[in-house]
mmCIF file of N, CA, C and O in Angstrom:
data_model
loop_
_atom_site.group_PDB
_atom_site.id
_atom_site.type_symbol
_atom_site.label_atom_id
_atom_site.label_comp_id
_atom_site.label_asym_id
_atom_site.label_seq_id
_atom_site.Cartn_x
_atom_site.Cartn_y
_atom_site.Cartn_z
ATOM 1 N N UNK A 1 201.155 88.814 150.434
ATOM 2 C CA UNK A 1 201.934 88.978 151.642
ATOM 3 C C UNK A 1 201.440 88.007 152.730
ATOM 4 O O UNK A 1 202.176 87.280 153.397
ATOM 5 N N UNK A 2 199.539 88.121 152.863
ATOM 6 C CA UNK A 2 199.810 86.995 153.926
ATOM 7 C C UNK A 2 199.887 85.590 153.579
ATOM 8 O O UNK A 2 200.179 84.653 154.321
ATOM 9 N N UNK A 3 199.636 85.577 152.564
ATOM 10 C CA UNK A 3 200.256 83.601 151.733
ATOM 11 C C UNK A 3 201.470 83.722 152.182
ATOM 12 O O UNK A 3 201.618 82.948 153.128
ATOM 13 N N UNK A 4 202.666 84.483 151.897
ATOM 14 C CA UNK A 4 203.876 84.213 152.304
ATOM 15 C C UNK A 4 204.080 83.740 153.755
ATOM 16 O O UNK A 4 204.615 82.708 154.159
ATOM 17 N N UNK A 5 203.493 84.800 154.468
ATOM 18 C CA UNK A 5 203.543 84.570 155.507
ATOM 19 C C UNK A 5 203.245 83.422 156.773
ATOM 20 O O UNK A 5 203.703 82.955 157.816
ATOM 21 N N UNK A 6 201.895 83.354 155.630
ATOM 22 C CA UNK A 6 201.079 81.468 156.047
ATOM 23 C C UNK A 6 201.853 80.445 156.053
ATOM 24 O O UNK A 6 202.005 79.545 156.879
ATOM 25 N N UNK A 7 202.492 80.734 154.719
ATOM 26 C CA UNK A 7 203.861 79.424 154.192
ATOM 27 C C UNK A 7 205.176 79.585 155.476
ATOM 28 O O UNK A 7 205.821 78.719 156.067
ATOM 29 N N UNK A 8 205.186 80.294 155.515
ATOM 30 C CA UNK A 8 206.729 80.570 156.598
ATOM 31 C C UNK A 8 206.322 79.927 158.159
ATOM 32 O O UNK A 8 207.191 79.367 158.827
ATOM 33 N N UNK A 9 205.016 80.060 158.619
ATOM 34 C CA UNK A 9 204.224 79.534 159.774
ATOM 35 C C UNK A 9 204.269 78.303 159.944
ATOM 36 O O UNK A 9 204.700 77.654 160.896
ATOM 37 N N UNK A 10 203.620 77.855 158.594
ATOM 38 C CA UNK A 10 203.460 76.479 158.665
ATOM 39 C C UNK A 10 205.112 75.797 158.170
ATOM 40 O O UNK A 10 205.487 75.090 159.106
ATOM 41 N N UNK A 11 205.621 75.797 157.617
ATOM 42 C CA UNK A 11 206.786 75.092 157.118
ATOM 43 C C UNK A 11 208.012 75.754 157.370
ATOM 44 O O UNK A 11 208.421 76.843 156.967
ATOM 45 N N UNK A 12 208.794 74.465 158.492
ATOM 46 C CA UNK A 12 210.318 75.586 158.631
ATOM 47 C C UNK A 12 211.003 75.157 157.685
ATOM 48 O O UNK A 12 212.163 75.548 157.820
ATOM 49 N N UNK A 13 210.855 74.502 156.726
ATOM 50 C CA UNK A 13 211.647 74.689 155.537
ATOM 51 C C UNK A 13 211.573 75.139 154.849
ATOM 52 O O UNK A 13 210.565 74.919 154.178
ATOM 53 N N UNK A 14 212.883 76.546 154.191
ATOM 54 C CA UNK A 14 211.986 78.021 154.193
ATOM 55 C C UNK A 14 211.823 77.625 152.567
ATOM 56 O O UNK A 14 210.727 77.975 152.131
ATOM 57 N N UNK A 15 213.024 76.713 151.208
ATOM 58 C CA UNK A 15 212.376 76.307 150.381
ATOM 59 C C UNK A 15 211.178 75.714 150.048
ATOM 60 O O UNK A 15 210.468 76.141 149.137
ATOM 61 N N UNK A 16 210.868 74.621 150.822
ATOM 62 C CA UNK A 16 209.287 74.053 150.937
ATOM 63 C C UNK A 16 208.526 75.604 151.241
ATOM 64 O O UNK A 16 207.653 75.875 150.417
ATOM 65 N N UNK A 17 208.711 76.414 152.088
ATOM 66 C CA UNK A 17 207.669 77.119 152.308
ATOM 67 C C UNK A 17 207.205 78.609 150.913
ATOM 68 O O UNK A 17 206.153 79.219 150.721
ATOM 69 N N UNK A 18 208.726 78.694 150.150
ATOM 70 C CA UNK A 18 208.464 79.628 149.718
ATOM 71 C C UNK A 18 207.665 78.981 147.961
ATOM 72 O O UNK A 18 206.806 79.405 147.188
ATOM 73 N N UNK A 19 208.568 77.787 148.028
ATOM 74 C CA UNK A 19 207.176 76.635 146.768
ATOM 75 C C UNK A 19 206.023 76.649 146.978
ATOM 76 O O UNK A 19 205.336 76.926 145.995
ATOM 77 N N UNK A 20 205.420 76.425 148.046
ATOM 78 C CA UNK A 20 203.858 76.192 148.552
ATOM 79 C C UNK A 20 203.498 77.615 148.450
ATOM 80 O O UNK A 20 202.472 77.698 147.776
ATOM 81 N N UNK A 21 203.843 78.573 148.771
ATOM 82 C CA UNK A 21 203.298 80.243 149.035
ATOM 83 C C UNK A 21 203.000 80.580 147.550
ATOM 84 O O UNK A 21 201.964 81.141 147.194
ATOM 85 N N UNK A 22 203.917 80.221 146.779
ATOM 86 C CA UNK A 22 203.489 80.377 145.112
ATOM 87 C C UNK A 22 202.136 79.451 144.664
ATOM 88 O O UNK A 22 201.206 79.581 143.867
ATOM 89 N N UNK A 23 202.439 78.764 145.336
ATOM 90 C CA UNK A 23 201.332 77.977 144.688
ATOM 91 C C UNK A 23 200.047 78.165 145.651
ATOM 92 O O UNK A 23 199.336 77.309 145.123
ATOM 93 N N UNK A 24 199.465 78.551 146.420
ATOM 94 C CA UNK A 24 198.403 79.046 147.219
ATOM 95 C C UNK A 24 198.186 80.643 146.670
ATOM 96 O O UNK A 24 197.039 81.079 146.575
ATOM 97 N N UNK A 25 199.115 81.312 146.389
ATOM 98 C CA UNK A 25 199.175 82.842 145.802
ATOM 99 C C UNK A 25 198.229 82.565 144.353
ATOM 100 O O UNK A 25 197.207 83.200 144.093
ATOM 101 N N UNK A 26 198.831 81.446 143.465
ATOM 102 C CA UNK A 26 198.238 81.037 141.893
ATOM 103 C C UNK A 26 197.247 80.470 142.504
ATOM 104 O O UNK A 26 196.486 80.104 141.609
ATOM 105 N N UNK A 27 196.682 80.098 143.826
ATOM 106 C CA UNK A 27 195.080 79.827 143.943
ATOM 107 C C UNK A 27 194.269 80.817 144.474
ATOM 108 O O UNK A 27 193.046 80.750 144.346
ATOM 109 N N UNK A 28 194.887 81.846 145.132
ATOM 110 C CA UNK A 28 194.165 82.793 145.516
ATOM 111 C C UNK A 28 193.585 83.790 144.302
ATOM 112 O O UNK A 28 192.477 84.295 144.117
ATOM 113 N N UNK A 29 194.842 83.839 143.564
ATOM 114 C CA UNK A 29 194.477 85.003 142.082
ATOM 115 C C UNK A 29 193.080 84.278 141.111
ATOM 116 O O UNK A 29 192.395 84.851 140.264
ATOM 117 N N UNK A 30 192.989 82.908 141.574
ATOM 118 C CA UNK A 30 192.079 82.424 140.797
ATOM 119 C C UNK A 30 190.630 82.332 141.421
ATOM 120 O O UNK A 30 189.598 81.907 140.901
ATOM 121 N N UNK A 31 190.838 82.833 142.644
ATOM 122 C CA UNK A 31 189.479 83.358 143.301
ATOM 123 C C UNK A 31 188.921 84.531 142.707
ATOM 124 O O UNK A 31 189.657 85.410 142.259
ATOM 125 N N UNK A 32 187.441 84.626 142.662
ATOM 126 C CA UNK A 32 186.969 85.713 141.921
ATOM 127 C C UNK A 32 186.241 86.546 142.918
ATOM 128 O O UNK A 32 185.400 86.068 143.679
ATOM 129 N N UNK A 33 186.647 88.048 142.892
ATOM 130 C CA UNK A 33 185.918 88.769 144.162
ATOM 131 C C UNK A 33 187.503 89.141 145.339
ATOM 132 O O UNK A 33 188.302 88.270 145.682
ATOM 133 N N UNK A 34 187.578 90.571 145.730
ATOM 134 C CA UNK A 34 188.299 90.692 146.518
ATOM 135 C C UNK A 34 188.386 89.715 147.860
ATOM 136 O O UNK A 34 189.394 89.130 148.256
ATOM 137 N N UNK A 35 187.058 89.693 148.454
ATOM 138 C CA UNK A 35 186.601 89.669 149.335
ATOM 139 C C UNK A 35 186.725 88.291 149.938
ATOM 140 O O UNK A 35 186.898 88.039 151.131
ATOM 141 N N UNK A 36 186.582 87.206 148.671
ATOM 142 C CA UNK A 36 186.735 85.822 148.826
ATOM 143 C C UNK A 36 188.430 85.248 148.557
ATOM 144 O O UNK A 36 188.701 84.087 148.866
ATOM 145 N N UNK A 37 189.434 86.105 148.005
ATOM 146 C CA UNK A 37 190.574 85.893 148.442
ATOM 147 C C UNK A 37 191.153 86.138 149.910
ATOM 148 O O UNK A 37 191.729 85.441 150.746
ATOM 149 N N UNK A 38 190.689 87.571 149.814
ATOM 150 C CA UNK A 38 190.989 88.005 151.497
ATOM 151 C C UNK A 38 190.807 86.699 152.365
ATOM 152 O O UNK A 38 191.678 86.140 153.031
ATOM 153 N N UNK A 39 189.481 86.335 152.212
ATOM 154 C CA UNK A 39 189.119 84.835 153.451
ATOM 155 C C UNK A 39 189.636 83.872 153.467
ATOM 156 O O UNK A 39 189.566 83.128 154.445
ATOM 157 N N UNK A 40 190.569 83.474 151.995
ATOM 158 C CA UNK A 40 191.160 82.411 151.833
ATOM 159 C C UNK A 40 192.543 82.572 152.336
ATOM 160 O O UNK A 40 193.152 81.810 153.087
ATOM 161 N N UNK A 41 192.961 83.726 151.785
ATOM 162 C CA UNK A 41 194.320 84.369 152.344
ATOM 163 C C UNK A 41 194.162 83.688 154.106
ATOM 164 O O UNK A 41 194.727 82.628 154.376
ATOM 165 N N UNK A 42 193.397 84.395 155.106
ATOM 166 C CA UNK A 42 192.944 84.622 156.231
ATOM 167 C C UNK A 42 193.524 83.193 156.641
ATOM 168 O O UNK A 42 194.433 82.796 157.371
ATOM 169 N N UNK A 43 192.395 82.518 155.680
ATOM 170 C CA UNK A 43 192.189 80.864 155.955
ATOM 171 C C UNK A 43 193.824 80.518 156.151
ATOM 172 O O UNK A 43 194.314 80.214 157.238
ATOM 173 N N UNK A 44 194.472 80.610 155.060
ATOM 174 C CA UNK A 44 196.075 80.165 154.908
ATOM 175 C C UNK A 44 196.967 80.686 156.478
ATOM 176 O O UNK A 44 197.975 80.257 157.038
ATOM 177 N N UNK A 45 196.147 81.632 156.734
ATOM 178 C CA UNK A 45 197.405 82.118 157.946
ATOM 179 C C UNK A 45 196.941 81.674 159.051
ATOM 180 O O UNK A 45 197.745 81.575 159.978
ATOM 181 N N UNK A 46 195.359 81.234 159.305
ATOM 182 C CA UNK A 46 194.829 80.423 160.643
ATOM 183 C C UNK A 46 195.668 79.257 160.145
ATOM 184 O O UNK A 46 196.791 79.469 160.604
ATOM 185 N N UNK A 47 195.691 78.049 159.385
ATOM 186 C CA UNK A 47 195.833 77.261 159.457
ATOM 187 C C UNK A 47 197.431 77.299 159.606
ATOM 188 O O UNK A 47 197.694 76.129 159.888
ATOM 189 N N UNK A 48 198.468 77.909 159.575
ATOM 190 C CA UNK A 48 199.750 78.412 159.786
ATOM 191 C C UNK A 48 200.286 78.567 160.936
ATOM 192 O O UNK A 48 201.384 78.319 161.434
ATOM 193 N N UNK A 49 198.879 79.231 161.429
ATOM 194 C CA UNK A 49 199.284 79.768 163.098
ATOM 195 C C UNK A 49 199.461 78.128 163.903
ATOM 196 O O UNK A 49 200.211 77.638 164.747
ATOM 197 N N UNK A 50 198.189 77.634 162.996
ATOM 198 C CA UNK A 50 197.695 76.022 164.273
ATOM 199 C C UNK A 50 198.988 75.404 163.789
ATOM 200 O O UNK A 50 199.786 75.089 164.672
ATOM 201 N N UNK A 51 199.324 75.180 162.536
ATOM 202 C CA UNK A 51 200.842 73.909 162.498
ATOM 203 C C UNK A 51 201.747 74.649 163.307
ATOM 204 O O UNK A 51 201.968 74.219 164.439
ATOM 205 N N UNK A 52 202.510 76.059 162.782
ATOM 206 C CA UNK A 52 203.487 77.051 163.973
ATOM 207 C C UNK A 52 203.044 76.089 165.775
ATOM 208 O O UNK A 52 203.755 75.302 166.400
ATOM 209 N N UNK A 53 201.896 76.511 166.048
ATOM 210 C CA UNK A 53 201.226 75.879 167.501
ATOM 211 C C UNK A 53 202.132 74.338 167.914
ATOM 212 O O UNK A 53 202.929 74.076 168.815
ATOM 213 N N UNK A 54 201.594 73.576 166.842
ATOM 214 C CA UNK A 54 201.283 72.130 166.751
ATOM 215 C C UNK A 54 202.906 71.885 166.698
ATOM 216 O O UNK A 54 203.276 70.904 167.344
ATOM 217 N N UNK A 55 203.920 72.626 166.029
ATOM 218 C CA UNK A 55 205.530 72.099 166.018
ATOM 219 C C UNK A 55 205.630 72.335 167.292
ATOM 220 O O UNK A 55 205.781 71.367 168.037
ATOM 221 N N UNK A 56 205.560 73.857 167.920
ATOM 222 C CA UNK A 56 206.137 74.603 169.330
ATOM 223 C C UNK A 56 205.538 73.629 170.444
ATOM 224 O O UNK A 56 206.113 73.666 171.532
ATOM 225 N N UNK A 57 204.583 72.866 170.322
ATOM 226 C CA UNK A 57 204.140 72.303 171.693
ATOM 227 C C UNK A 57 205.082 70.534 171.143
ATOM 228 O O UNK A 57 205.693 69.798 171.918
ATOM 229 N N UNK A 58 204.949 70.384 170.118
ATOM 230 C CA UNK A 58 205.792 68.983 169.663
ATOM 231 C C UNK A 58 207.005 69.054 170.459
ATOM 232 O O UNK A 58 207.370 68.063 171.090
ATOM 233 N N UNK A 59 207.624 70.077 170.483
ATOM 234 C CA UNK A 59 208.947 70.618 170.667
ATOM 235 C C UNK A 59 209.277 70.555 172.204
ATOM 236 O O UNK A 59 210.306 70.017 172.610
ATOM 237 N N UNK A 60 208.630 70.958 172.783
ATOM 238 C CA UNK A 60 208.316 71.398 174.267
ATOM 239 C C UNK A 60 207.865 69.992 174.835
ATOM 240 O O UNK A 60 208.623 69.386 175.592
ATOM 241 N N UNK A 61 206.353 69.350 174.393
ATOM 242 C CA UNK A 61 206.383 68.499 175.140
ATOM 243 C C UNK A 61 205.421 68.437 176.192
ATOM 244 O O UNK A 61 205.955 68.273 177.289
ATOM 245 N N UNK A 62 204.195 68.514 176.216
ATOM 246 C CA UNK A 62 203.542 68.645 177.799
ATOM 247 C C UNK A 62 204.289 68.120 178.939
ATOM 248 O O UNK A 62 204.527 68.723 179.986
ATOM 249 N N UNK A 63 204.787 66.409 178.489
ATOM 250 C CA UNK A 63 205.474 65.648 179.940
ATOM 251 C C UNK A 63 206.380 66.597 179.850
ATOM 252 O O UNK A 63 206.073 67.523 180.600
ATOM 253 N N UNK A 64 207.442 66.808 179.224
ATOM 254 C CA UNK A 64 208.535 67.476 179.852
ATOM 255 C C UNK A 64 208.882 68.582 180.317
ATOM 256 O O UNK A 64 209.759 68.801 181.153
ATOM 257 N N UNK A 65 208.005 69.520 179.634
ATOM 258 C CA UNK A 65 207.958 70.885 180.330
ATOM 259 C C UNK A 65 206.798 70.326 181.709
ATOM 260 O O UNK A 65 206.751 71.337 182.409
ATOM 261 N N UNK A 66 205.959 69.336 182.340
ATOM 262 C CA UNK A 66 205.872 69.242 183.655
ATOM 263 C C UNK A 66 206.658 68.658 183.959
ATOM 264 O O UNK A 66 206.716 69.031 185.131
ATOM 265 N N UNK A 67 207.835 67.560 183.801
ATOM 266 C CA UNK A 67 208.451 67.420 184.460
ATOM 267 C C UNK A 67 209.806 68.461 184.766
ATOM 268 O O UNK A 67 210.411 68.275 185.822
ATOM 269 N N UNK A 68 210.175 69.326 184.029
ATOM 270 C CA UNK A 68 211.109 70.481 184.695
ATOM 271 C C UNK A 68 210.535 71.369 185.419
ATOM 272 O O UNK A 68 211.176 72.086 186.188
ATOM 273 N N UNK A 69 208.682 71.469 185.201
ATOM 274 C CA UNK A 69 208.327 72.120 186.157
ATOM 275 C C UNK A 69 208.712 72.374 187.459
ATOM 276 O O UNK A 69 209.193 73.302 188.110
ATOM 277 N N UNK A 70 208.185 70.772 187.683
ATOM 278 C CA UNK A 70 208.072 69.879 189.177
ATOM 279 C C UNK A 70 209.250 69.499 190.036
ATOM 280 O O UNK A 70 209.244 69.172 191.223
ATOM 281 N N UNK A 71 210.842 69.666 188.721
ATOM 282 C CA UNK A 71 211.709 68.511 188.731
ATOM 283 C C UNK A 71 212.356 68.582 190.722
ATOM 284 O O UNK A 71 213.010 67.716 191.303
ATOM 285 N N UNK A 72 212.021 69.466 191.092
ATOM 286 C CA UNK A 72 212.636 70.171 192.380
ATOM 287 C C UNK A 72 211.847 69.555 193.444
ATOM 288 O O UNK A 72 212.463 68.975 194.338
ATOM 289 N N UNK A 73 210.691 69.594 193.473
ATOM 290 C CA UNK A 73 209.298 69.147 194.197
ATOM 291 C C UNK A 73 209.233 67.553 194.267
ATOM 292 O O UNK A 73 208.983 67.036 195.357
ATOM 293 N N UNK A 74 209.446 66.765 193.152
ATOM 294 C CA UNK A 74 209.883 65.857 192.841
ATOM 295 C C UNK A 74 211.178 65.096 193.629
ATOM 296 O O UNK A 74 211.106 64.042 194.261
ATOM 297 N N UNK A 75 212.114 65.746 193.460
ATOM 298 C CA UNK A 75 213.516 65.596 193.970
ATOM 299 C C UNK A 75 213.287 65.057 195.561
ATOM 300 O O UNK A 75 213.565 63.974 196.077
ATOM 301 N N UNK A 76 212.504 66.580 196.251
ATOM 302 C CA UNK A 76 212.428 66.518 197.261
ATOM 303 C C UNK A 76 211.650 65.660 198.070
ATOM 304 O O UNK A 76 212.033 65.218 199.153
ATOM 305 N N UNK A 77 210.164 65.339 197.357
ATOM 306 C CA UNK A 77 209.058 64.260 197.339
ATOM 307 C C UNK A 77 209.975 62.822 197.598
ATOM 308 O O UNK A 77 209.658 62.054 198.507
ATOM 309 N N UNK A 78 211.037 62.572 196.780
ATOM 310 C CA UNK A 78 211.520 61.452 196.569
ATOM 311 C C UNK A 78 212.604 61.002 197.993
ATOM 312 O O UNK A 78 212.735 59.995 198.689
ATOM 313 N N UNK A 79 213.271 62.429 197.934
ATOM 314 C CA UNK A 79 214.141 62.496 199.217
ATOM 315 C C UNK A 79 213.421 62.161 200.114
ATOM 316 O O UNK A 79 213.986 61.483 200.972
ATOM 317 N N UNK A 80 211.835 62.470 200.350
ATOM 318 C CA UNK A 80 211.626 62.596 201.887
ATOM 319 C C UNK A 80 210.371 60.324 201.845
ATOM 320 O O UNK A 80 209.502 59.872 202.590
ATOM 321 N N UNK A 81 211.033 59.781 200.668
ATOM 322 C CA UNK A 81 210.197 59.177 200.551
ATOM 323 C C UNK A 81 209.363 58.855 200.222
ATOM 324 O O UNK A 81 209.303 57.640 200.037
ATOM 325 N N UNK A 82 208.177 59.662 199.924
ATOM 326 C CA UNK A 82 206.982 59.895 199.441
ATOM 327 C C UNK A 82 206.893 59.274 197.843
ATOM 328 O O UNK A 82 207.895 59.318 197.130
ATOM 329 N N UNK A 83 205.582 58.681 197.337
ATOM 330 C CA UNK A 83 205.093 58.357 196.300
ATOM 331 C C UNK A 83 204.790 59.636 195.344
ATOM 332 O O UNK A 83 204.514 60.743 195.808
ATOM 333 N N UNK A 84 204.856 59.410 194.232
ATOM 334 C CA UNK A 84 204.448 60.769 193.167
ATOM 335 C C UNK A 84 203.584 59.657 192.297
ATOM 336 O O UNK A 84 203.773 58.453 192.124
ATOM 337 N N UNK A 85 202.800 60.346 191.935
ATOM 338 C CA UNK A 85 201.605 60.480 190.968
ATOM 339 C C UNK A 85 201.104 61.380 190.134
ATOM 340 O O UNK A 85 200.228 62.235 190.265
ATOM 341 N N UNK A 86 202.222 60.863 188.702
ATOM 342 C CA UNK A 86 201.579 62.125 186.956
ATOM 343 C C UNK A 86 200.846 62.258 186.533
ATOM 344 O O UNK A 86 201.041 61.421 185.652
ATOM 345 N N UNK A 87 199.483 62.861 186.189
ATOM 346 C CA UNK A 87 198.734 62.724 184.967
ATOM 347 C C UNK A 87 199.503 63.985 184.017
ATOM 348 O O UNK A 87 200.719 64.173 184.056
ATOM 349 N N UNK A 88 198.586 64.767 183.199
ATOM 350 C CA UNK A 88 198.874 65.198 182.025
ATOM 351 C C UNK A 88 198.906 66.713 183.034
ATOM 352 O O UNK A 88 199.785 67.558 183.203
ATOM 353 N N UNK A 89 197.723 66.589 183.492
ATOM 354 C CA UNK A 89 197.616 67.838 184.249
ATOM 355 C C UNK A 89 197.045 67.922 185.725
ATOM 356 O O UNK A 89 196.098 68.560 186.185
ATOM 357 N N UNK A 90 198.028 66.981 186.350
ATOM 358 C CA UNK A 90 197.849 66.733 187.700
ATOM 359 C C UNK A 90 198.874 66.085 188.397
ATOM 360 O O UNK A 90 199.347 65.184 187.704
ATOM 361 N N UNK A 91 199.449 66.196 189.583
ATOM 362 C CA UNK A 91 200.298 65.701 189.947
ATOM 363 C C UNK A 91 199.943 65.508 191.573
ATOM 364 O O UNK A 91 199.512 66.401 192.301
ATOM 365 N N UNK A 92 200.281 63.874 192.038
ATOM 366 C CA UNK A 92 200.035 64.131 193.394
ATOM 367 C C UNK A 92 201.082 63.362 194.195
ATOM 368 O O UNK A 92 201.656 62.439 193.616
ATOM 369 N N UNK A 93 201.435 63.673 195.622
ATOM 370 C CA UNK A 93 202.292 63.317 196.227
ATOM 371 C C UNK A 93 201.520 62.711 197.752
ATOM 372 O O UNK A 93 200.592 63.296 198.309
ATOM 373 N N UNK A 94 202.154 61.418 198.237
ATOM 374 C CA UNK A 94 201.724 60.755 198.935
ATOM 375 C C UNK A 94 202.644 60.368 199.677
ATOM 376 O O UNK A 94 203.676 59.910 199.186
ATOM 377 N N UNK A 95 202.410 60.499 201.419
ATOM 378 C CA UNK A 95 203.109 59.699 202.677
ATOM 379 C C UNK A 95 202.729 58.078 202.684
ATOM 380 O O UNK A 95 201.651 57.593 203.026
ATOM 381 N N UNK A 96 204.040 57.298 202.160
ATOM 382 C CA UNK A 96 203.688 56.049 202.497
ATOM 383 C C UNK A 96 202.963 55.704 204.051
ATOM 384 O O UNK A 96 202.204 54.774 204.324
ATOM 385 N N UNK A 97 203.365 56.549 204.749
ATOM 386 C CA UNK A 97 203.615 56.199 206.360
ATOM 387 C C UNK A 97 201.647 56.345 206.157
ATOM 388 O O UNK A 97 201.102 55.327 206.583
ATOM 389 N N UNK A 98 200.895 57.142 205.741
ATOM 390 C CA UNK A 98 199.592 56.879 206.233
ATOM 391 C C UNK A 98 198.637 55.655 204.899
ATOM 392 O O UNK A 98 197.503 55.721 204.425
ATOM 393 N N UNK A 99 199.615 54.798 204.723
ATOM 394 C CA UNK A 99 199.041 53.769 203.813
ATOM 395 C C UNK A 99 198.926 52.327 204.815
ATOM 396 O O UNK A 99 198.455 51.215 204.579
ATOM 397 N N UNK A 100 199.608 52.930 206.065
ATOM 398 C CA UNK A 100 199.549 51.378 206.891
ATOM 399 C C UNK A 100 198.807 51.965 208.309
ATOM 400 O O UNK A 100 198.941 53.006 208.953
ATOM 401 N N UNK A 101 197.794 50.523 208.487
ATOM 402 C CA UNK A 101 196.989 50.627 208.889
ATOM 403 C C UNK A 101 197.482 50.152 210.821
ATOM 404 O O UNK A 101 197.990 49.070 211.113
ATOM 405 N N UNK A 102 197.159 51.266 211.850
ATOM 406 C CA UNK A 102 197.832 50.663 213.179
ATOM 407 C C UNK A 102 196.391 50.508 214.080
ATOM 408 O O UNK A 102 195.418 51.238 214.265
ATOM 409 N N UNK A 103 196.822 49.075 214.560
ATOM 410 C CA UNK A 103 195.746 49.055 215.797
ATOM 411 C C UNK A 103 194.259 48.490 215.094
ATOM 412 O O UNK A 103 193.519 47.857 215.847
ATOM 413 N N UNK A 104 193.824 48.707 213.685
ATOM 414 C CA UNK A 104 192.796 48.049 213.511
ATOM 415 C C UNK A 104 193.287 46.585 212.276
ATOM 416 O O UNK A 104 192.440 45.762 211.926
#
């Protein structure tokens, strides 16, 4: 059950996933000892969870889910003039007007 389940995590192709689940199931039965399938089983569904992870953030996108974050803040930043500045996980906004220098 949790091989199946590992396979369905990791692969949305539910043929690819239900081929691979057979064949991790015929490696688990060939483990000797309850105890050391269980961990392998285990193993199959951590590593399931991280690809599941690894598509859903592919999907999403860090830039783009911050930029719909922001997209408003942004908008308005732009309206009023101001410079923007992205990193991954930082964003900063700047008044041209105090980039020029008066009187010195």
């Amino acid at each position: 059950m949790l091989v199946a389940w590992s396979s369905r995590l990791r692969y949305a192709d539910r043929t690819r996933a239900q081929g691979r689940a057979e064949e991790l199931a015929a490696l688990i039965n060939d483990r000797p000892g309850k105890l050391l399938k269980l961990l392998t089983a285990l193993g199959f569904v951590f590593v399931g969870l991280i690809a599941l992870c690894a598509r859903v953030r592919s999907r999403l996108g860090p830039s783009s889910l911050s930029a719909r974050l922001f997209e408003d803040v942004d908008d308005f930043a732009h309206f009023l003039g101001w410079t923007t500045a992205a990193t991954r996980f930082r964003r900063s906004y700047r008044d041209p007007r105090f980039d020029a220098r008066k009187g010195h």
